[in-house]
Amino acid sequence: MNLQNYLRLWSFFAGHKKWIVLSILLSLVLTIMTLVIPTLSANLINEGINKGDTSAIFHYGEQMLIAAIIGCLAFVANTAIAVWAGEYAAHHLRVAEYAKIQTLSHGNIDRFRSSDLLIRLTTDVLTVKNATIQLVLTFPIVPFFLLGTIVLISINMPSILPITFGVLVALALLLLAYLVIVQPKYITKDKRIDEVNHTLREALAGIRVVKAFVRQAHEKEKFGSVAENLRTAATVPQYMLAYITPANTLILYLGITAIYFIGGSQAIAGSGMNIGDVTAAAQYLIFILVPVYLLSIILPLASSADASLVRIFEVLDAVPEIRPPEKPVAVDVGKAQGRVVFDHVSFGYRTADGTAAKPVLSDISFIAEPGQTVGILGATGSGKSTLVSLIPRFYDVTQGRVTIDGVDVRQISLTDLRSIVSICQQEPVLFSGTLRDTVTYGMPGMTDDRMHVIARAADADSFVMNIPDQYDSYVARRGENFSGGQRQRLAIARALARNPKVLILDDSTSACDVVTEAAIQDAIGGLMEKTTRIIIAQRISSVITADRILIMEKGRIIASGNHAELLKTCPEYQEIYSSQLGSVPAAGGAAA
Amino acid sequence: MTDKQGAVRRLIRYLTRYSGKFWAATFLMALFAVFQAILPLIMGTATNDIVAGNMEGLERSVLLLLFFSILMFITGMLGQRIFAAVSQQALCDLRTELFDHMQSLSLNFFDRQPIGQLMSRVTSDIDVIDQFFSNAFQNVMQAVVSIVVITAFMLWLSVRLTILVYAVLVALSIFIWVVSRISKPAFSVLQEHISTLNGYAEEHIEGQKVVLAFMQEGRSVEEFSKVSRDAARAGGKASFTALITLPISITSTNLQSVLLLGIGGVIVVMGRFDLGLLVSFLGLSRGITGPLSHVFMSYSMLMNAIAGAGRVFAILDETPVVADRPGASAMPKVRGDVIFDHVDFAYIPGRTVLLDNSFHAAPGQVFGLCGPTGAGKSTIINILTRYYDIQSGSIAIDGTKIDSVQQDTLRIQIAQVLQEPFLFSDTIMENLRYARAEATDEECIAAAKQAGADGFIMAQPQGYQTFLADGGAGSLSQGQRQMLTIARAMVANPRLLILDEATSNVDTRTEKLIQAGLLQLQQGKTSFIIAHRLATIRHADTILVINKGQIIERGSHAQLMEKQGFYHSMYMSQFRGKLAGITKAA
């Protein structure tokens, strides 16, 4: 465990540290009140019951009552502070982490992976929250209780001090055994649980394959063996606990027995302890168990919270890969032309240490003129999407440069750059909200008239107007209540809404049929005549009318030209053409 | 309520299966509780001995204390150990039973919900049952025994003081009950906030790149901050109500001591009771609050376990819809003659998916199936492999009706290559052998060569022995994985073959590579090929065009094109709209 992580967590409480101090004071009050009760009860027995003095009984009874009530109030108040501290830490960690994530570049996100970031933001924060509550609530009690008990015993009944230490050492050893030997067994158990879940998931996900090849018996055997491993792994720590829990009680009673023997002998002999002391001493011994028990709960919690803090701080300390330019070149977004030039660009995704891995794009050069449509064709993994993601600077080139209207994109402020360039992806991420929210996501407050114009161009207006609530209809998470084609059209509308000077459609009409796709392309051409359009596609029909088509293979442009030129000169293009569309005389004739 | 009791009883039956051990553990734990209760009694005797100055008595009491402490340790340890063994065994039984049963269920069960959802439900349900077996059940059992034993001893010592203790306990119980009435809704409010928070976070972290592209970072942080603050507030309320029971129950124990000492002390002074008994009573009464709060704490665990068990048992009680007829014989070796005779089918009764379809595929013929999405192409495959039973008509292979034979013996004679290549986390070799357990290494390698997969397999770090983590999702491309599933189908090498959109998820160049392997696979087999891209089925002997659950056209590619019908227009629509564009551009 690393204290530094907790110090950093502590720094989140800046301006509110007085509450934590108060909490420690309350723990002190609670400890004192708890410890004073057996002393009072010893007095009640000695001076009240033993001497037959009823008023002494009531006197000490009343004091015990007051102590109990003050202790209770302190405990309740401390609980409130602990809960506040836990939620306060959780909220601030969460928001800081979330805000950080929103500034990270694509490269950072790829390396963290979104699913993992989500865990860091939810599960890890929850772990820290629970540990914080427990720590504030109980951690100060441990030393207070230990010290207080020992002080009381050494003042009132020094003769049982050796017994106390004996019990304490024995309990501490058991605690150590629990932390060092038993706790790790739970980690093994968790691993076995993962294995069981993995096997289950695989068998369920592949149920068709299992049934097709009639291998249920094989899967059963596989699952049986991981389940058996889990059973063994789960039994081991429980077997150990079966010793530890009763051993705690045994040690305690051995101590109490010793107290009765030693203290009792003294009382009978009339020297040293009396009967009230003996019963109080037994109670003190039970108190010794409290800090040990608390530690057995807090320490595992604190150590998992420590691991979570490490993961949270990793996010907070991440440096966005894309740095905004220090002295951005002033660009008039409204007057930008949108002439995109790739000048001998090479690119490779960076690894965790920031060095570029093997190149994904090599020596890419081309020009997309304002108002032109450039199509990009190529197999999966040929680098098409990577290429266009360099334009809005989702990633930075490793060599060469990308310019817009002659200015290197790395010199344009990110706000200006991303106002000029709009990109629309194949699997569009739509956020929940209304359809209006969705279309106007990048342009909140857009007029309805404009929205209709935009949506019409994306061929979305017609289906939206057919839904009862029209633009007020609810869009579920990921747009799941709309079909793939509808989602893509909504995403196109969202991209168009910002009136970009450079529009990139990354296979973003793949779920629409050919006729719809053609209509959308024509409408966009009409609406944004001067916008540079870059269209990535799998289907040859998507780019057939482009001014220029780039053919990509393994990160390089291997050919470029319009449809007619490529059909004549480029064997790869001919191959794609014939495999997708066959050799239809009508098409060949039209192209020629 | 009876449902809940039923679920609990059924859960407990998993424990009582091991009745010897189960009752031994129960007996030992009862003894443990008795010894635990006896100890304060002896402490009382020792107190009396001290007050009376009886050294001999004290020595005897001390020895007794020692004796019973050790007995308590032994019984507690043995009881817990045996119980742990039984409960883990019970859990293991439940897990494997559930797994085996799910494997035996028909596909309709898996259609009802996404695998991911089913998976996470089953996992969390088993998890709460685990909590129940390894924690709650034992705690409650032990607590109940303790409470009964301690109460019995207390009653034996003093009825009046017992009533006093119970008065405090009842007050505490009422308090905890009231708090739980408050905290339960607080927790469900918190749950709502947490799922809103998680939902928002998930959505916007998945979509972080969109937030960035549209420059909405500021707005998104502001929204998240609000959601987070709400969750923190709700969390504060819920945690506070849950945690407040601890100080209250501690205070009630203290209160109990004060009352016992005060009132009991007066009774002792009045001479109606002796101090030793009071000390014993005090010790006993302290031992009752602990078990009581265990019962309260276990209550919510118990409720969760009941809900989880209910869902698990619902799965266990599900019967496979497609069942072998009693005494069904094995499917004889298939030649590949397939006849559909007036077949009707609906997944959900009343909603017909296939209506009156008939066709005949002779051994070795290649059949292509095409039509719009949802037309029923995959359904034809699902009923041919008898994943579902048809409503009327008949399907016969080599003249044998498929519902008259054991389904496993039918299915093992049909090779399938599906749209999503599914491989297991195992070596490449074992993945190939999956199709036929007794296939030799040589046979598997030969199949891989035929499928054109040998080249990239040998390029893997350990060739055929390369382990595919996550079924090769990270290390192999989609096309490579598909080639492995083709090779796997070749290892089985039966006379019937189904290709269900086998190449629709790969790009055209990869498809060309796979196509060679697929053509090899079709050699000498009756093949059914579903395709999205019509070019894929152009070579088929017969193409069935399916629309709205019916075969509306059939014939070879050339025949169908000549006919100028539905197929022709589907084929031409791949170009339409663009032809005009090309002319315009040119």
GROMACS .gro file of C-alpha atoms in nm, chain A residues 39-227:
model
  189
   39THR     CA    1  -1.528   0.143   3.504
   40LEU     CA    2  -1.865   0.282   3.606
   41SER     CA    3  -2.017  -0.065   3.615
   42ALA     CA    4  -1.730  -0.184   3.834
   43ASN     CA    5  -1.804   0.104   4.071
   44LEU     CA    6  -2.173   0.019   4.058
   45ILE     CA    7  -2.099  -0.338   4.162
   46ASN     CA    8  -1.837  -0.253   4.424
   47GLU     CA    9  -1.995   0.047   4.590
   48GLY     CA   10  -2.358  -0.024   4.511
   49ILE     CA   11  -2.447  -0.389   4.496
   50ASN     CA   12  -2.166  -0.524   4.718
   51LYS     CA   13  -2.227  -0.263   4.985
   52GLY     CA   14  -2.604  -0.274   4.946
   53ASP     CA   15  -2.617   0.097   4.862
   54THR     CA   16  -2.913   0.157   4.629
   55SER     CA   17  -2.840   0.526   4.580
   56ALA     CA   18  -2.488   0.440   4.456
   57ILE     CA   19  -2.646   0.196   4.213
   58PHE     CA   20  -2.867   0.474   4.075
   59HIS     CA   21  -2.584   0.724   4.075
   60TYR     CA   22  -2.352   0.508   3.869
   61GLY     CA   23  -2.640   0.379   3.658
   62GLU     CA   24  -2.724   0.737   3.568
   63GLN     CA   25  -2.361   0.812   3.477
   64MET     CA   26  -2.346   0.497   3.263
   65LEU     CA   27  -2.661   0.608   3.088
   66ILE     CA   28  -2.519   0.954   3.018
   67ALA     CA   29  -2.194   0.803   2.888
   68ALA     CA   30  -2.387   0.567   2.664
   69ILE     CA   31  -2.597   0.850   2.523
   70ILE     CA   32  -2.300   1.083   2.462
   71GLY     CA   33  -2.116   0.794   2.296
   72CYS     CA   34  -2.417   0.724   2.080
   73LEU     CA   35  -2.448   1.088   1.972
   74ALA     CA   36  -2.077   1.107   1.891
   75PHE     CA   37  -2.103   0.787   1.689
   76VAL     CA   38  -2.407   0.911   1.496
   77ALA     CA   39  -2.241   1.247   1.424
   78ASN     CA   40  -1.926   1.072   1.313
   79THR     CA   41  -2.129   0.845   1.086
   80ALA     CA   42  -2.274   1.154   0.922
   81ILE     CA   43  -1.927   1.298   0.865
   82ALA     CA   44  -1.793   0.968   0.734
   83VAL     CA   45  -2.077   0.934   0.488
   84TRP     CA   46  -2.030   1.293   0.376
   85ALA     CA   47  -1.655   1.239   0.334
   86GLY     CA   48  -1.711   0.926   0.126
   87GLU     CA   49  -1.960   1.092  -0.105
   88TYR     CA   50  -1.753   1.410  -0.124
   89ALA     CA   51  -1.443   1.216  -0.228
   90ALA     CA   52  -1.644   1.010  -0.475
   91HIS     CA   53  -1.807   1.312  -0.637
   92HIS     CA   54  -1.486   1.509  -0.673
   93LEU     CA   55  -1.279   1.218  -0.797
   94ARG     CA   56  -1.553   1.129  -1.043
   95VAL     CA   57  -1.594   1.477  -1.186
   96ALA     CA   58  -1.217   1.537  -1.204
   97GLU     CA   59  -1.173   1.205  -1.381
   98TYR     CA   60  -1.462   1.264  -1.618
   99ALA     CA   61  -1.343   1.614  -1.707
  100LYS     CA   62  -0.998   1.471  -1.773
  101ILE     CA   63  -1.135   1.198  -1.996
  102GLN     CA   64  -1.316   1.459  -2.202
  103THR     CA   65  -0.985   1.629  -2.279
  104LEU     CA   66  -0.804   1.312  -2.381
  105SER     CA   67  -0.713   1.246  -2.741
  106HIS     CA   68  -0.812   0.943  -2.946
  107GLY     CA   69  -0.471   0.788  -2.891
  108ASN     CA   70  -0.509   0.806  -2.511
  109ILE     CA   71  -0.858   0.661  -2.526
  110ASP     CA   72  -0.744   0.375  -2.752
  111ARG     CA   73  -0.473   0.283  -2.504
  112PHE     CA   74  -0.695   0.308  -2.195
  113ARG     CA   75  -0.989   0.144  -2.378
  114SER     CA   76  -1.333   0.290  -2.311
  115SER     CA   77  -1.458  -0.011  -2.116
  116ASP     CA   78  -1.164   0.019  -1.880
  117LEU     CA   79  -1.212   0.394  -1.839
  118LEU     CA   80  -1.571   0.331  -1.743
  119ILE     CA   81  -1.460   0.091  -1.469
  120ARG     CA   82  -1.213   0.349  -1.343
  121LEU     CA   83  -1.490   0.604  -1.332
  122THR     CA   84  -1.754   0.387  -1.162
  123THR     CA   85  -1.632   0.075  -0.982
  124ASP     CA   86  -1.299   0.221  -0.873
  125VAL     CA   87  -1.461   0.537  -0.743
  126LEU     CA   88  -1.715   0.326  -0.555
  127THR     CA   89  -1.436   0.126  -0.393
  128VAL     CA   90  -1.265   0.447  -0.280
  129LYS     CA   91  -1.594   0.583  -0.149
  130ASN     CA   92  -1.666   0.277   0.064
  131ALA     CA   93  -1.313   0.266   0.196
  132THR     CA   94  -1.324   0.637   0.279
  133ILE     CA   95  -1.643   0.594   0.478
  134GLN     CA   96  -1.497   0.304   0.673
  135LEU     CA   97  -1.163   0.473   0.726
  136VAL     CA   98  -1.312   0.796   0.860
  137LEU     CA   99  -1.558   0.602   1.073
  138THR     CA  100  -1.323   0.353   1.232
  139PHE     CA  101  -0.958   0.422   1.166
  140PRO     CA  102  -0.899   0.674   1.451
  141ILE     CA  103  -1.081   0.439   1.687
  142VAL     CA  104  -0.812   0.173   1.651
  143PRO     CA  105  -0.525   0.360   1.825
  144PHE     CA  106  -0.763   0.534   2.069
  145PHE     CA  107  -0.914   0.207   2.177
  146LEU     CA  108  -0.582   0.029   2.210
  147LEU     CA  109  -0.420   0.311   2.403
  148GLY     CA  110  -0.723   0.375   2.621
  149THR     CA  111  -0.768   0.013   2.719
  150ILE     CA  112  -0.403  -0.032   2.803
  151VAL     CA  113  -0.390   0.294   3.003
  152LEU     CA  114  -0.701   0.199   3.202
  153ILE     CA  115  -0.569  -0.147   3.277
  154SER     CA  116  -0.225  -0.023   3.384
  155ILE     CA  117  -0.383   0.236   3.616
  156ASN     CA  118  -0.659   0.023   3.769
  157MET     CA  119  -0.525  -0.330   3.756
  158PRO     CA  120  -0.157  -0.344   3.658
  159SER     CA  121  -0.138  -0.710   3.757
  160ILE     CA  122  -0.335  -0.821   3.452
  161LEU     CA  123  -0.124  -0.615   3.209
  162PRO     CA  124   0.082  -0.923   3.103
  163ILE     CA  125  -0.239  -1.112   3.027
  164THR     CA  126  -0.361  -0.819   2.822
  165PHE     CA  127  -0.044  -0.807   2.618
  166GLY     CA  128  -0.050  -1.183   2.573
  167VAL     CA  129  -0.403  -1.167   2.436
  168LEU     CA  130  -0.316  -0.868   2.219
  169VAL     CA  131  -0.013  -1.040   2.065
  170ALA     CA  132  -0.209  -1.359   2.001
  171LEU     CA  133  -0.492  -1.164   1.836
  172ALA     CA  134  -0.245  -0.960   1.630
  173LEU     CA  135  -0.083  -1.281   1.507
  174LEU     CA  136  -0.421  -1.416   1.404
  175LEU     CA  137  -0.494  -1.091   1.223
  176LEU     CA  138  -0.161  -1.113   1.047
  177ALA     CA  139  -0.235  -1.473   0.947
  178TYR     CA  140  -0.571  -1.360   0.813
  179LEU     CA  141  -0.423  -1.076   0.608
  180VAL     CA  142  -0.119  -1.262   0.481
  181ILE     CA  143  -0.251  -1.614   0.434
  182VAL     CA  144  -0.629  -1.601   0.399
  183GLN     CA  145  -0.677  -1.279   0.200
  184PRO     CA  146  -0.461  -1.391  -0.096
  185LYS     CA  147  -0.674  -1.705  -0.117
  186TYR     CA  148  -0.969  -1.484  -0.203
  187ILE     CA  149  -0.773  -1.344  -0.495
  188THR     CA  150  -0.723  -1.699  -0.619
  189LYS     CA  151  -1.093  -1.759  -0.574
  190ASP     CA  152  -1.174  -1.449  -0.782
  191LYS     CA  153  -0.950  -1.577  -1.059
  192ARG     CA  154  -1.132  -1.909  -1.057
  193ILE     CA  155  -1.463  -1.723  -1.072
  194ASP     CA  156  -1.337  -1.540  -1.381
  195GLU     CA  157  -1.251  -1.873  -1.538
  196VAL     CA  158  -1.595  -2.012  -1.466
  197ASN     CA  159  -1.759  -1.703  -1.612
  198HIS     CA  160  -1.535  -1.712  -1.915
  199THR     CA  161  -1.618  -2.074  -1.986
  200LEU     CA  162  -1.986  -2.006  -1.936
  201ARG     CA  163  -1.980  -1.703  -2.163
  202GLU     CA  164  -1.796  -1.887  -2.436
  203ALA     CA  165  -2.028  -2.186  -2.428
  204LEU     CA  166  -2.334  -1.961  -2.441
  205ALA     CA  167  -2.199  -1.732  -2.711
  206GLY     CA  168  -2.101  -2.033  -2.918
  207ILE     CA  169  -2.415  -2.234  -2.845
  208ARG     CA  170  -2.487  -2.270  -3.216
  209VAL     CA  171  -2.142  -2.410  -3.282
  210VAL     CA  172  -2.164  -2.640  -2.981
  211LYS     CA  173  -2.498  -2.775  -3.097
  212ALA     CA  174  -2.393  -2.794  -3.463
  213PHE     CA  175  -2.099  -3.018  -3.381
  214VAL     CA  176  -2.283  -3.193  -3.095
  215ARG     CA  177  -2.014  -3.120  -2.839
  216GLN     CA  178  -2.232  -3.062  -2.533
  217ALA     CA  179  -2.055  -3.343  -2.348
  218HIS     CA  180  -1.718  -3.181  -2.416
  219GLU     CA  181  -1.841  -2.841  -2.291
  220LYS     CA  182  -1.992  -3.006  -1.986
  221GLU     CA  183  -1.662  -3.165  -1.902
  222LYS     CA  184  -1.479  -2.836  -1.953
  223PHE     CA  185  -1.723  -2.650  -1.729
  224GLY     CA  186  -1.723  -2.928  -1.473
  225SER     CA  187  -1.349  -2.899  -1.432
  226VAL     CA  188  -1.341  -2.519  -1.390
  227ALA     CA  189  -1.636  -2.538  -1.151
   0.00000   0.00000   0.00000
